Short mmCIF file of N, CA and C in Angstrom, two decimals:
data_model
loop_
_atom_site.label_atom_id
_atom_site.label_comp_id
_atom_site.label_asym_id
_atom_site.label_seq_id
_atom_site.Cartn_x
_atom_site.Cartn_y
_atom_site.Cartn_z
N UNK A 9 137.69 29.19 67.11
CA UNK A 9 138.43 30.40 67.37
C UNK A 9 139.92 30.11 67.27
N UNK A 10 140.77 30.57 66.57
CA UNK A 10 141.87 30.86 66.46
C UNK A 10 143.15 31.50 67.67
N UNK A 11 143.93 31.03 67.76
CA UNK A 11 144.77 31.83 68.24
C UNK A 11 145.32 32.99 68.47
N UNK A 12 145.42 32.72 66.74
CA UNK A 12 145.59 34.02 65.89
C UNK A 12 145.01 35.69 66.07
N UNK A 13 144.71 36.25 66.64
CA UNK A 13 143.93 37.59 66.62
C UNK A 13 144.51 38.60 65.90
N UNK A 14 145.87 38.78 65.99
CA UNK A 14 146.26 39.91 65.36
C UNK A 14 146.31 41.45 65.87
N UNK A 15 145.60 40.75 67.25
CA UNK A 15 145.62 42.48 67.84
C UNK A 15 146.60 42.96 68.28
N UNK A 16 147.88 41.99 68.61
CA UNK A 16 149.18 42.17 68.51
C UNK A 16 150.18 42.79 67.72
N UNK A 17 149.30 42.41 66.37
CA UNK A 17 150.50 43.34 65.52
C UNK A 17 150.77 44.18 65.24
N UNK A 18 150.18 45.05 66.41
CA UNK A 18 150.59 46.80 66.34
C UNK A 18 151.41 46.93 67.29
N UNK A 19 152.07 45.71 67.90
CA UNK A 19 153.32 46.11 69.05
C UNK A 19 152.68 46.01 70.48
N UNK A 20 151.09 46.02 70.32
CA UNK A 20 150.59 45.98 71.99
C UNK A 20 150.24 44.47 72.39
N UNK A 21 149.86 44.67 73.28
CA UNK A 21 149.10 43.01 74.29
C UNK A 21 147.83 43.84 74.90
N UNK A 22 146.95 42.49 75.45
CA UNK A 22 146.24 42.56 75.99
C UNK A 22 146.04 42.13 77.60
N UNK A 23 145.73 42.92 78.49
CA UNK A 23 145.76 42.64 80.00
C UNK A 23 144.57 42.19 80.37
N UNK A 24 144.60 41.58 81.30
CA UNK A 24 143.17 41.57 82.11
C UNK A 24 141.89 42.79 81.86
N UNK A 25 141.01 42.89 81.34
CA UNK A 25 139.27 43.84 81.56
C UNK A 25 140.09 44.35 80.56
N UNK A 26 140.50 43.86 78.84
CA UNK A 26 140.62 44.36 77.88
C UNK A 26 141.74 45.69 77.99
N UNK A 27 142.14 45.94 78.39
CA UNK A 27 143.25 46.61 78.62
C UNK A 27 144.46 46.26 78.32
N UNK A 28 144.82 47.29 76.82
CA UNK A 28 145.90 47.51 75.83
C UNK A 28 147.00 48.12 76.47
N UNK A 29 148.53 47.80 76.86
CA UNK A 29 149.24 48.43 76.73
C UNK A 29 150.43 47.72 75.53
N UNK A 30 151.58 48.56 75.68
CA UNK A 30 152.47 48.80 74.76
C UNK A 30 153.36 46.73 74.96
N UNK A 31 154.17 45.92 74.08
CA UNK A 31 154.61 44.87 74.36
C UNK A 31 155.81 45.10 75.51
N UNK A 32 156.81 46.25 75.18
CA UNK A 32 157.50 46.06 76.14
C UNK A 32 157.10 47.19 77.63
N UNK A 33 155.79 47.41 77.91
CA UNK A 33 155.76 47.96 79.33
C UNK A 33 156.28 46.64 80.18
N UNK A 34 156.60 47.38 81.12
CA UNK A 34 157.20 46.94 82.61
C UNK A 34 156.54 45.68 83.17
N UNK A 35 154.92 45.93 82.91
CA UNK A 35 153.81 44.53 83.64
C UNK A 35 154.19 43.93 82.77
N UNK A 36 154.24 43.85 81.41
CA UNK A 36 154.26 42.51 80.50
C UNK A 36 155.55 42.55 80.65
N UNK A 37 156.75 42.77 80.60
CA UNK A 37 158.10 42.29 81.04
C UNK A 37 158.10 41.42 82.45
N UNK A 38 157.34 41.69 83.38
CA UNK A 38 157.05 41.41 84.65
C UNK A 38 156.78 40.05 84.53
N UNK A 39 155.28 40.06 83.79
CA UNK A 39 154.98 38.68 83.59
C UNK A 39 155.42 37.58 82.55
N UNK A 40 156.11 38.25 81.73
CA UNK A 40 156.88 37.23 80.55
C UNK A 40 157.68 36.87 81.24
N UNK A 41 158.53 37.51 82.13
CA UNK A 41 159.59 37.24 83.18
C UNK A 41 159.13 35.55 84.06
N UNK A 42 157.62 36.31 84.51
CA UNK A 42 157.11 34.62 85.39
C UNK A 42 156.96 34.11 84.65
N UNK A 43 156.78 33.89 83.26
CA UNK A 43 156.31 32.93 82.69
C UNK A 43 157.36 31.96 82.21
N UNK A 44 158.73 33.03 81.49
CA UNK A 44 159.75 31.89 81.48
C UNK A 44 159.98 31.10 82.73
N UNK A 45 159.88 31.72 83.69
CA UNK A 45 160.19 30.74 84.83
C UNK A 45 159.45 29.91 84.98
N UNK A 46 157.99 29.92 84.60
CA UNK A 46 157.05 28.65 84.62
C UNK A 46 157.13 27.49 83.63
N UNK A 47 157.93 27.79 82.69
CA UNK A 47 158.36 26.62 81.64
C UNK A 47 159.94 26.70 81.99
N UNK A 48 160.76 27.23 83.04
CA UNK A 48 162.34 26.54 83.22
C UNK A 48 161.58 25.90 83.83
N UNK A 49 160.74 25.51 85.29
CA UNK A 49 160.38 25.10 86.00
C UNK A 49 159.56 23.58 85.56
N UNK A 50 158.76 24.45 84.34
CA UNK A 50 158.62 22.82 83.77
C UNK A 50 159.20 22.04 83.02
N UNK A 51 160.56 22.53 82.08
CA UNK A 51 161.69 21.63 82.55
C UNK A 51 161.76 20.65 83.39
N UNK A 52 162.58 21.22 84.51
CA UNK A 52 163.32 21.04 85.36
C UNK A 52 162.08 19.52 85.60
N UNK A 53 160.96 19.88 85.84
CA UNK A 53 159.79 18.71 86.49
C UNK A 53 159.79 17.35 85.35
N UNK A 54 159.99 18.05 84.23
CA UNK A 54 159.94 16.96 83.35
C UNK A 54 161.32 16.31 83.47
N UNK A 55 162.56 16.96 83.62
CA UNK A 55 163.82 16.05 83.53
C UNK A 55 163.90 15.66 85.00
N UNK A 56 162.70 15.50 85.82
CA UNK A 56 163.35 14.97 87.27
C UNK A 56 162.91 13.48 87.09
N UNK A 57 163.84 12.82 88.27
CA UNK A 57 163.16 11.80 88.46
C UNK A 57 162.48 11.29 89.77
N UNK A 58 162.57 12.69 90.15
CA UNK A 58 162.08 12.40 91.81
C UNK A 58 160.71 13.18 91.56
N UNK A 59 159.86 12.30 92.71
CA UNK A 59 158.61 12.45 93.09
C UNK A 59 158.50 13.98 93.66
N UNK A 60 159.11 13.60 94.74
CA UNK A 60 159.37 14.66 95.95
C UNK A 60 159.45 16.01 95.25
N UNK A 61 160.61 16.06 94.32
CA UNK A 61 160.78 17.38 93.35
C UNK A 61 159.57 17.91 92.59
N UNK A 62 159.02 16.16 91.58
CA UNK A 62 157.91 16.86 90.52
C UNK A 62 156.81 16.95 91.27
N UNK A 63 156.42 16.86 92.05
CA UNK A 63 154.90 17.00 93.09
C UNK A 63 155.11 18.89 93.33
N UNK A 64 156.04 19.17 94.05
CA UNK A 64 156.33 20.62 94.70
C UNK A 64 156.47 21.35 93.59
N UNK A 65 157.19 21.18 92.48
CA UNK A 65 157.61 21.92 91.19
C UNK A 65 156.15 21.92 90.13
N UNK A 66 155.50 20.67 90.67
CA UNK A 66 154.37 21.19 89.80
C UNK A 66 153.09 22.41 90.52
N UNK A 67 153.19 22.51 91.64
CA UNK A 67 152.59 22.92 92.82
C UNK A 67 152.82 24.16 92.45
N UNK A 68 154.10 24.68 92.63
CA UNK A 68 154.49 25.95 92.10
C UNK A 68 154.07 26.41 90.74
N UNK A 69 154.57 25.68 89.86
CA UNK A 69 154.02 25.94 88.04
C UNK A 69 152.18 26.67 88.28
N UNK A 70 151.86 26.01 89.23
CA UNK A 70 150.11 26.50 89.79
C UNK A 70 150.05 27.76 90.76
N UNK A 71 151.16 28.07 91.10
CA UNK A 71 151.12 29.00 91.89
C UNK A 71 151.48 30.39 90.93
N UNK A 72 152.66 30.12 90.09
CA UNK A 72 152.79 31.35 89.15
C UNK A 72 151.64 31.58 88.08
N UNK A 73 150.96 30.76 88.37
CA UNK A 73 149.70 31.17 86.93
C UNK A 73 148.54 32.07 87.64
N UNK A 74 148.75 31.95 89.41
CA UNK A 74 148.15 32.71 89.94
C UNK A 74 148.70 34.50 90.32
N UNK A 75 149.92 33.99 90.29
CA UNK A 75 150.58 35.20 90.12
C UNK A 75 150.97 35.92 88.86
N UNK A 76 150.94 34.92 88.27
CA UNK A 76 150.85 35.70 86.16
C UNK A 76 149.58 36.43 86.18
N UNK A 77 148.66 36.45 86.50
CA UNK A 77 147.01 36.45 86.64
C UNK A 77 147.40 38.15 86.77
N UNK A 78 147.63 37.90 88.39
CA UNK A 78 147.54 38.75 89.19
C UNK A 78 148.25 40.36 88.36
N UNK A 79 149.87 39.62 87.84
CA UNK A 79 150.65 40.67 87.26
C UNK A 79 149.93 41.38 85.95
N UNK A 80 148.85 40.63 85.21
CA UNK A 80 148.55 40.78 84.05
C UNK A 80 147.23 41.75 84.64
N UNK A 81 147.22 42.44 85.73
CA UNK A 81 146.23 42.98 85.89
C UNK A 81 146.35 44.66 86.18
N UNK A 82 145.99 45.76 85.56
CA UNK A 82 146.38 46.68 86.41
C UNK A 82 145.55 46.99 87.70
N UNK A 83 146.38 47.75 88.57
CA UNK A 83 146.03 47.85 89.60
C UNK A 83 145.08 48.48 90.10
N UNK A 84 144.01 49.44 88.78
CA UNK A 84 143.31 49.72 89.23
C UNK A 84 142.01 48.89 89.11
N UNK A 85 142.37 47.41 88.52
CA UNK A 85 141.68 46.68 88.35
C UNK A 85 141.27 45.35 89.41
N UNK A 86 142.35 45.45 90.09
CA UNK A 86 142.28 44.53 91.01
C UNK A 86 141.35 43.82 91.74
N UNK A 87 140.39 45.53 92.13
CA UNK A 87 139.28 44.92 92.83
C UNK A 87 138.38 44.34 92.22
N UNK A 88 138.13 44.42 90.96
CA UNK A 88 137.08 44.07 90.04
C UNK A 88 137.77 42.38 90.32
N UNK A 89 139.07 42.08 89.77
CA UNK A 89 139.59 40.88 89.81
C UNK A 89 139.28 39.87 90.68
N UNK A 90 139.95 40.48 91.90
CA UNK A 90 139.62 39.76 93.04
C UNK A 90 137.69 39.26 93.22
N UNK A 91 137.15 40.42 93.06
CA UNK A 91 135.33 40.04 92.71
C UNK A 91 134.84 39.01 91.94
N UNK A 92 135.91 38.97 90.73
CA UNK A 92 135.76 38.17 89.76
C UNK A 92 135.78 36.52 89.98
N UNK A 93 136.74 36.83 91.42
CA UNK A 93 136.72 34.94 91.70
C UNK A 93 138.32 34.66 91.86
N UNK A 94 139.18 35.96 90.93
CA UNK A 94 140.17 35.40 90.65
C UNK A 94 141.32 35.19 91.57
N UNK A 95 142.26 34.07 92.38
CA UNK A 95 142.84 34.38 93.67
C UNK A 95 143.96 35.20 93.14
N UNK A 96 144.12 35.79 94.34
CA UNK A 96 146.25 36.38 94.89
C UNK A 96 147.06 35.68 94.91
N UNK A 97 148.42 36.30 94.94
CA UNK A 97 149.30 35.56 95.47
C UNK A 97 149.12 36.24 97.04
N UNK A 98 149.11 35.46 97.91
CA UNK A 98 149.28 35.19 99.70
C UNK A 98 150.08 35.49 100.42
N UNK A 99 150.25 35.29 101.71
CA UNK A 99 150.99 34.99 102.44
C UNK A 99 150.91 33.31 102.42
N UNK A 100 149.75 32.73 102.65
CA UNK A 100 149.59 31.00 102.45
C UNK A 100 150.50 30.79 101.52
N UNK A 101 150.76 30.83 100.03
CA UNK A 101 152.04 30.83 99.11
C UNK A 101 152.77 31.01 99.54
N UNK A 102 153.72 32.07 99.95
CA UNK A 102 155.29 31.88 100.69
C UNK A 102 155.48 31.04 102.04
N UNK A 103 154.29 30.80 102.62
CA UNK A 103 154.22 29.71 103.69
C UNK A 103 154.90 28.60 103.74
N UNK A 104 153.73 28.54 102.32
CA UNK A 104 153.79 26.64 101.69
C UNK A 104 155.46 26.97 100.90
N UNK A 105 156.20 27.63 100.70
CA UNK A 105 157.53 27.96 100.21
C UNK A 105 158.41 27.19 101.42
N UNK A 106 158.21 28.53 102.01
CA UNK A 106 158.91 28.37 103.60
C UNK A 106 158.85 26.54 104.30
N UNK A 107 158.05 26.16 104.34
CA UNK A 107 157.45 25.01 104.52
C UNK A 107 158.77 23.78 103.74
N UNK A 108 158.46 24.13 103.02
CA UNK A 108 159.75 23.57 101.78
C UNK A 108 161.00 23.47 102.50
N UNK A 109 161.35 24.37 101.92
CA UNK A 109 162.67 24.54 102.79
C UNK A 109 163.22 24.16 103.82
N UNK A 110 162.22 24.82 104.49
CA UNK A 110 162.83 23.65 106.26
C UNK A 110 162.60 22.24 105.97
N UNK A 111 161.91 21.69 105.24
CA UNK A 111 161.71 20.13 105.06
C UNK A 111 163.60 19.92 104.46
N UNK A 112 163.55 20.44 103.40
CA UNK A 112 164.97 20.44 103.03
C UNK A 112 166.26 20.64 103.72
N UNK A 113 165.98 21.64 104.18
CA UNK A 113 167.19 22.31 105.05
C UNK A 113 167.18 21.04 106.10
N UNK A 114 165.92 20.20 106.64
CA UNK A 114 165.79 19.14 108.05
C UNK A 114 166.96 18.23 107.04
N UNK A 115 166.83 17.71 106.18
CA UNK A 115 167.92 17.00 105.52
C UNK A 115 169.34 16.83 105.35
N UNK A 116 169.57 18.05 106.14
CA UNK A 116 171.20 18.22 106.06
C UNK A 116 171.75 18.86 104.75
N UNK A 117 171.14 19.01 103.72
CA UNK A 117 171.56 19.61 102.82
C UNK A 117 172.91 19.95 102.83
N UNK A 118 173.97 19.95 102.39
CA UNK A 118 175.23 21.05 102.15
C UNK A 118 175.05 21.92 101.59
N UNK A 119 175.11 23.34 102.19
CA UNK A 119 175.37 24.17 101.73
C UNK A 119 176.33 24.82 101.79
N UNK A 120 177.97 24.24 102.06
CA UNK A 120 179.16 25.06 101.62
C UNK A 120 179.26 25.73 100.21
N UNK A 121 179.43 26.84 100.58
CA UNK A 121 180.48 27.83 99.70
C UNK A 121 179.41 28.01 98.17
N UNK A 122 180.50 28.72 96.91
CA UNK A 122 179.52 28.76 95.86
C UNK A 122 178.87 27.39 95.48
N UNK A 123 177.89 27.34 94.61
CA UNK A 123 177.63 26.14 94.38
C UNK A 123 177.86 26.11 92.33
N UNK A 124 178.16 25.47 91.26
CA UNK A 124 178.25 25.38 90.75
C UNK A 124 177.70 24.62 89.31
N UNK A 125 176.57 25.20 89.14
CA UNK A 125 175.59 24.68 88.28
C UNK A 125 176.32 23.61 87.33
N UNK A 126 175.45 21.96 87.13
CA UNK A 126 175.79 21.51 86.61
C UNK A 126 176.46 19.83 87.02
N UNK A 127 176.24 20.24 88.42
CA UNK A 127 177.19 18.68 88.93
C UNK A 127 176.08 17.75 88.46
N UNK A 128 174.99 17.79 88.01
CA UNK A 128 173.68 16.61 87.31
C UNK A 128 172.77 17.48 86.73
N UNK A 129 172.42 16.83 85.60
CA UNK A 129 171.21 17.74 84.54
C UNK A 129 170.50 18.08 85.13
N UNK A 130 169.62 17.32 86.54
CA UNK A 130 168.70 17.76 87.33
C UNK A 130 168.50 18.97 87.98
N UNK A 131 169.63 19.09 88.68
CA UNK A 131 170.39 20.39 89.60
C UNK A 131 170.56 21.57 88.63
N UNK A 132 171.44 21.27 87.26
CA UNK A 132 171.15 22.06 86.61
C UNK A 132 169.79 22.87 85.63
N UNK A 133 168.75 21.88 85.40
CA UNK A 133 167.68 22.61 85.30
C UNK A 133 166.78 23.43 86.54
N UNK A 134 167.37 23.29 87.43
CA UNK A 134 166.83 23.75 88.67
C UNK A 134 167.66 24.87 89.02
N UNK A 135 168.87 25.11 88.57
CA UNK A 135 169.86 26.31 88.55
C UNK A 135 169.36 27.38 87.60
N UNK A 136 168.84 26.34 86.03
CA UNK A 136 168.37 27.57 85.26
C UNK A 136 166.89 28.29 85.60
N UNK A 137 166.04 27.71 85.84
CA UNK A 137 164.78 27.68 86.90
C UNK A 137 165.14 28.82 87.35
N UNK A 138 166.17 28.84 88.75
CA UNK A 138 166.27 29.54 89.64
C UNK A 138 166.84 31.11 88.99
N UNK A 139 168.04 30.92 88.27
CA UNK A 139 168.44 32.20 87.37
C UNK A 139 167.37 32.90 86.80
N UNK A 140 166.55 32.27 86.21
CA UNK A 140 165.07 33.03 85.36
C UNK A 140 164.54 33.77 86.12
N UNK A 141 164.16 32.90 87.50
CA UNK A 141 163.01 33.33 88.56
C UNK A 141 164.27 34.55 89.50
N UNK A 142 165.17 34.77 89.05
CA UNK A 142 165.55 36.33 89.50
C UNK A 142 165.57 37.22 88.90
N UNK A 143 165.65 36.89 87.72
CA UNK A 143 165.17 37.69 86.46
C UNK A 143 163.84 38.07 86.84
N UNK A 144 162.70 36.87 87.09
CA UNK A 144 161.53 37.99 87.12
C UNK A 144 161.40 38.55 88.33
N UNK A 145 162.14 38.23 89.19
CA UNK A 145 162.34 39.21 90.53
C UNK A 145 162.63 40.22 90.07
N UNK A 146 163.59 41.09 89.67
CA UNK A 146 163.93 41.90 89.17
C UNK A 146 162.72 42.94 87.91
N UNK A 147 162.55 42.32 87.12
CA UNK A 147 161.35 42.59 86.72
C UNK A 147 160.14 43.11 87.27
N UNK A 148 159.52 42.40 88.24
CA UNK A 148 158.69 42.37 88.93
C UNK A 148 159.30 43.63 90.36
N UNK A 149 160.59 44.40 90.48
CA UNK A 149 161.18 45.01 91.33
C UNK A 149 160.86 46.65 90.32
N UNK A 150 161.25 46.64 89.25
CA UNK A 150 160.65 47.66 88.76
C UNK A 150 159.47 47.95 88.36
N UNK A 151 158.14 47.05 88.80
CA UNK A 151 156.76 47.95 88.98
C UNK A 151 157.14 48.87 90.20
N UNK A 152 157.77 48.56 91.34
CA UNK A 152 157.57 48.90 92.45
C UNK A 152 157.55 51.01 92.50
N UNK A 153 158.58 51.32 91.88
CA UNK A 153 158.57 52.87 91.81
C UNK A 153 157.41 53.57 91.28
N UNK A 154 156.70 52.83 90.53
CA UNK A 154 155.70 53.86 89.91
C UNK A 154 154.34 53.48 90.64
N UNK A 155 154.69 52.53 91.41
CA UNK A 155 153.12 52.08 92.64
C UNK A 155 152.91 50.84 91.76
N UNK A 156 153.10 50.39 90.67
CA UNK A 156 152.56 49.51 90.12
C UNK A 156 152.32 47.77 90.86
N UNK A 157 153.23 47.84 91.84
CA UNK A 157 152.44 46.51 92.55
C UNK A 157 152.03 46.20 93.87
N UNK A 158 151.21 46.56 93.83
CA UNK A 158 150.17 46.81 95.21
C UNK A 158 150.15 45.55 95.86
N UNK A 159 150.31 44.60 95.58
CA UNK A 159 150.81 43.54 96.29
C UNK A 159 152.16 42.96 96.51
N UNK A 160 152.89 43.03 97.79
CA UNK A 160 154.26 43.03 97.97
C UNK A 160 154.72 41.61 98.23
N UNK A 161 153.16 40.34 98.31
CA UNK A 161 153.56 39.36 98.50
C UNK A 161 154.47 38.46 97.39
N UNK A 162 154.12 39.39 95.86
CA UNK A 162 154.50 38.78 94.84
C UNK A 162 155.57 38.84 94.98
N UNK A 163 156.63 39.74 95.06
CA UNK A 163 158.17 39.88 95.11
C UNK A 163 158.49 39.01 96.07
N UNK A 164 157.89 38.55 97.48
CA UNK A 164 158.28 38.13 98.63
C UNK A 164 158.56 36.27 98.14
N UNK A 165 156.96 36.09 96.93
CA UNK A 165 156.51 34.69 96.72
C UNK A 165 158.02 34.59 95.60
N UNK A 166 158.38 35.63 94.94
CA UNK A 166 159.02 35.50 93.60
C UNK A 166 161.01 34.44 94.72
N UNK A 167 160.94 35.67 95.19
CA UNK A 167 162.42 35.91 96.33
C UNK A 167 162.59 34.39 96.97
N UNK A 168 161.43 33.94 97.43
CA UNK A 168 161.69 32.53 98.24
C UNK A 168 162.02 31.67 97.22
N UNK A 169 160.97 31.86 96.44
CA UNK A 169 161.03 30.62 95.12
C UNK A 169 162.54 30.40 94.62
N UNK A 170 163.15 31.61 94.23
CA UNK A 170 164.39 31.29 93.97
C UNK A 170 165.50 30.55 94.95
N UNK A 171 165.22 31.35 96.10
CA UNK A 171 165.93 30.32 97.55
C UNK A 171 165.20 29.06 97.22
N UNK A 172 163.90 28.78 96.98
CA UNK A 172 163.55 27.25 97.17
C UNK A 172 164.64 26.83 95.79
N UNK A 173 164.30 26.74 94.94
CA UNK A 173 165.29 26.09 93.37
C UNK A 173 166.49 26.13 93.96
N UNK A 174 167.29 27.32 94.44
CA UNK A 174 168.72 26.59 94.79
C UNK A 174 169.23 25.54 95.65
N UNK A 175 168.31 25.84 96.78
CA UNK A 175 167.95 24.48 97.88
C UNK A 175 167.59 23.23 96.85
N UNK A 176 167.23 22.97 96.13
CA UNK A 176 166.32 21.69 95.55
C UNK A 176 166.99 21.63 94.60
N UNK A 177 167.79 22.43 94.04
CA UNK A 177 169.67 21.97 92.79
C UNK A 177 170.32 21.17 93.74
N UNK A 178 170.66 22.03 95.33
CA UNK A 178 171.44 21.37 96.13
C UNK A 178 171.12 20.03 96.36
N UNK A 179 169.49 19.67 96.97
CA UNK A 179 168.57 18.36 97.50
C UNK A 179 169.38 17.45 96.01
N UNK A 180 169.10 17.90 95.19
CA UNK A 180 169.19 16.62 93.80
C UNK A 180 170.55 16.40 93.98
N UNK A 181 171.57 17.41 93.51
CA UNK A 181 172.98 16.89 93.34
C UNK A 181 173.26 16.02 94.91
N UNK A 182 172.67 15.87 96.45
CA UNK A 182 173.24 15.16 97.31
C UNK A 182 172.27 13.93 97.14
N UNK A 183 171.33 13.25 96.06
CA UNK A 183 170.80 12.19 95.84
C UNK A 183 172.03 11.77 94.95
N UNK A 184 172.80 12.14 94.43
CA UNK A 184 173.76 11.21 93.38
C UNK A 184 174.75 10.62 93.88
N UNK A 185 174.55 9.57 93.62
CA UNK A 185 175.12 8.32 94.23
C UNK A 185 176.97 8.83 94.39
N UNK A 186 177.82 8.26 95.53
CA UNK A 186 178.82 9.10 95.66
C UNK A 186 179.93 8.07 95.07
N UNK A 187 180.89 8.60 93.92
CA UNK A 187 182.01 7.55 93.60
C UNK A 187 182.90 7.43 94.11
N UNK A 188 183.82 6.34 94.51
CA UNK A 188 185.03 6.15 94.97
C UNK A 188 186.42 7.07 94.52
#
């Protein structure tokens, strides 16, 4: 089987239970949105050199494929979904977020003032990471008017994630060794 299908080249995609909409509706903006963020993210894992980072960053990359899932579904499909086996995004997900953070934040982190993408490649793939993943916040902010996302944990899981990446630009740039 091919890649290839072609059922694309009339401008539509395909959703979850065969369900055609248009390329640029709102859900597939939604989820192209997570998805770049799931390859800044795997970036960022591939140019690290910390454990600590690529363990959690890959953790997440597993968490948006559950939430790509989820977005790629309409909502009146859900329940079938969920039947299907397939998980949510949680409250357990923004937990294990939250969780993060305070481990980080226990570190002392600095967080004075703006921060400035770029003080190490590391930090900076974790800046672009984080820029994307507000992008699909945003994205993922306009299902909300038309009812389209019946689960509010996604925006909540999307919102931390980005607080986690700027925290973990910050964590990397205070591992670099300090010059005279």
């Amino acid at each position: 089987m091919s890649v290839v299908t072609k059922t694309g080249d009339n401008g539509t995609t395909g959703l979850m239970y065969n369900r055609r909409v248009p390329k640029d509706h709102p859900r597939v903006e939604a989820y192209g949105a997570v998805d770049e963020t799931n390859a800044a993210i795997g970036l960022a894992r591939a140019s690290s050199a910390s454990d600590f980072l690529r363990d959690r960053l890959l953790a997440i990359q597993k968490d948006l494929v559950i939430l790509m899932g989820e977005l790629a579904t309409l909502p009146q499909d859900l329940q079938r979904y969920r039947a299907d086996g397939f998980p949510t995004v949680s409250s357990a997900l923004v937990a294990k977020l939250d969780a993060w953070v305070a481990e980080i934040e226990a570190q002392k982190v600095s967080l004075k003032g703006w921060a400035t993408p770029g003080e190490t490649a590391e930090a900076a793939t974790l800046d672009l990471a984080r820029s994307v993943c507000r992008r699909a916040e945003r994205r993922v902010c306009a299902l909300m008017p038309a009812g389209e996302l019946p689960n509010p944990e996604i925006l909540t899981y999307l919102n931390r994630l980005s607080d986690l990446l700027w925290l973990m630009a910050r964590w990397s740039e205070s591992q670099k060794p300090k010059t005279a």
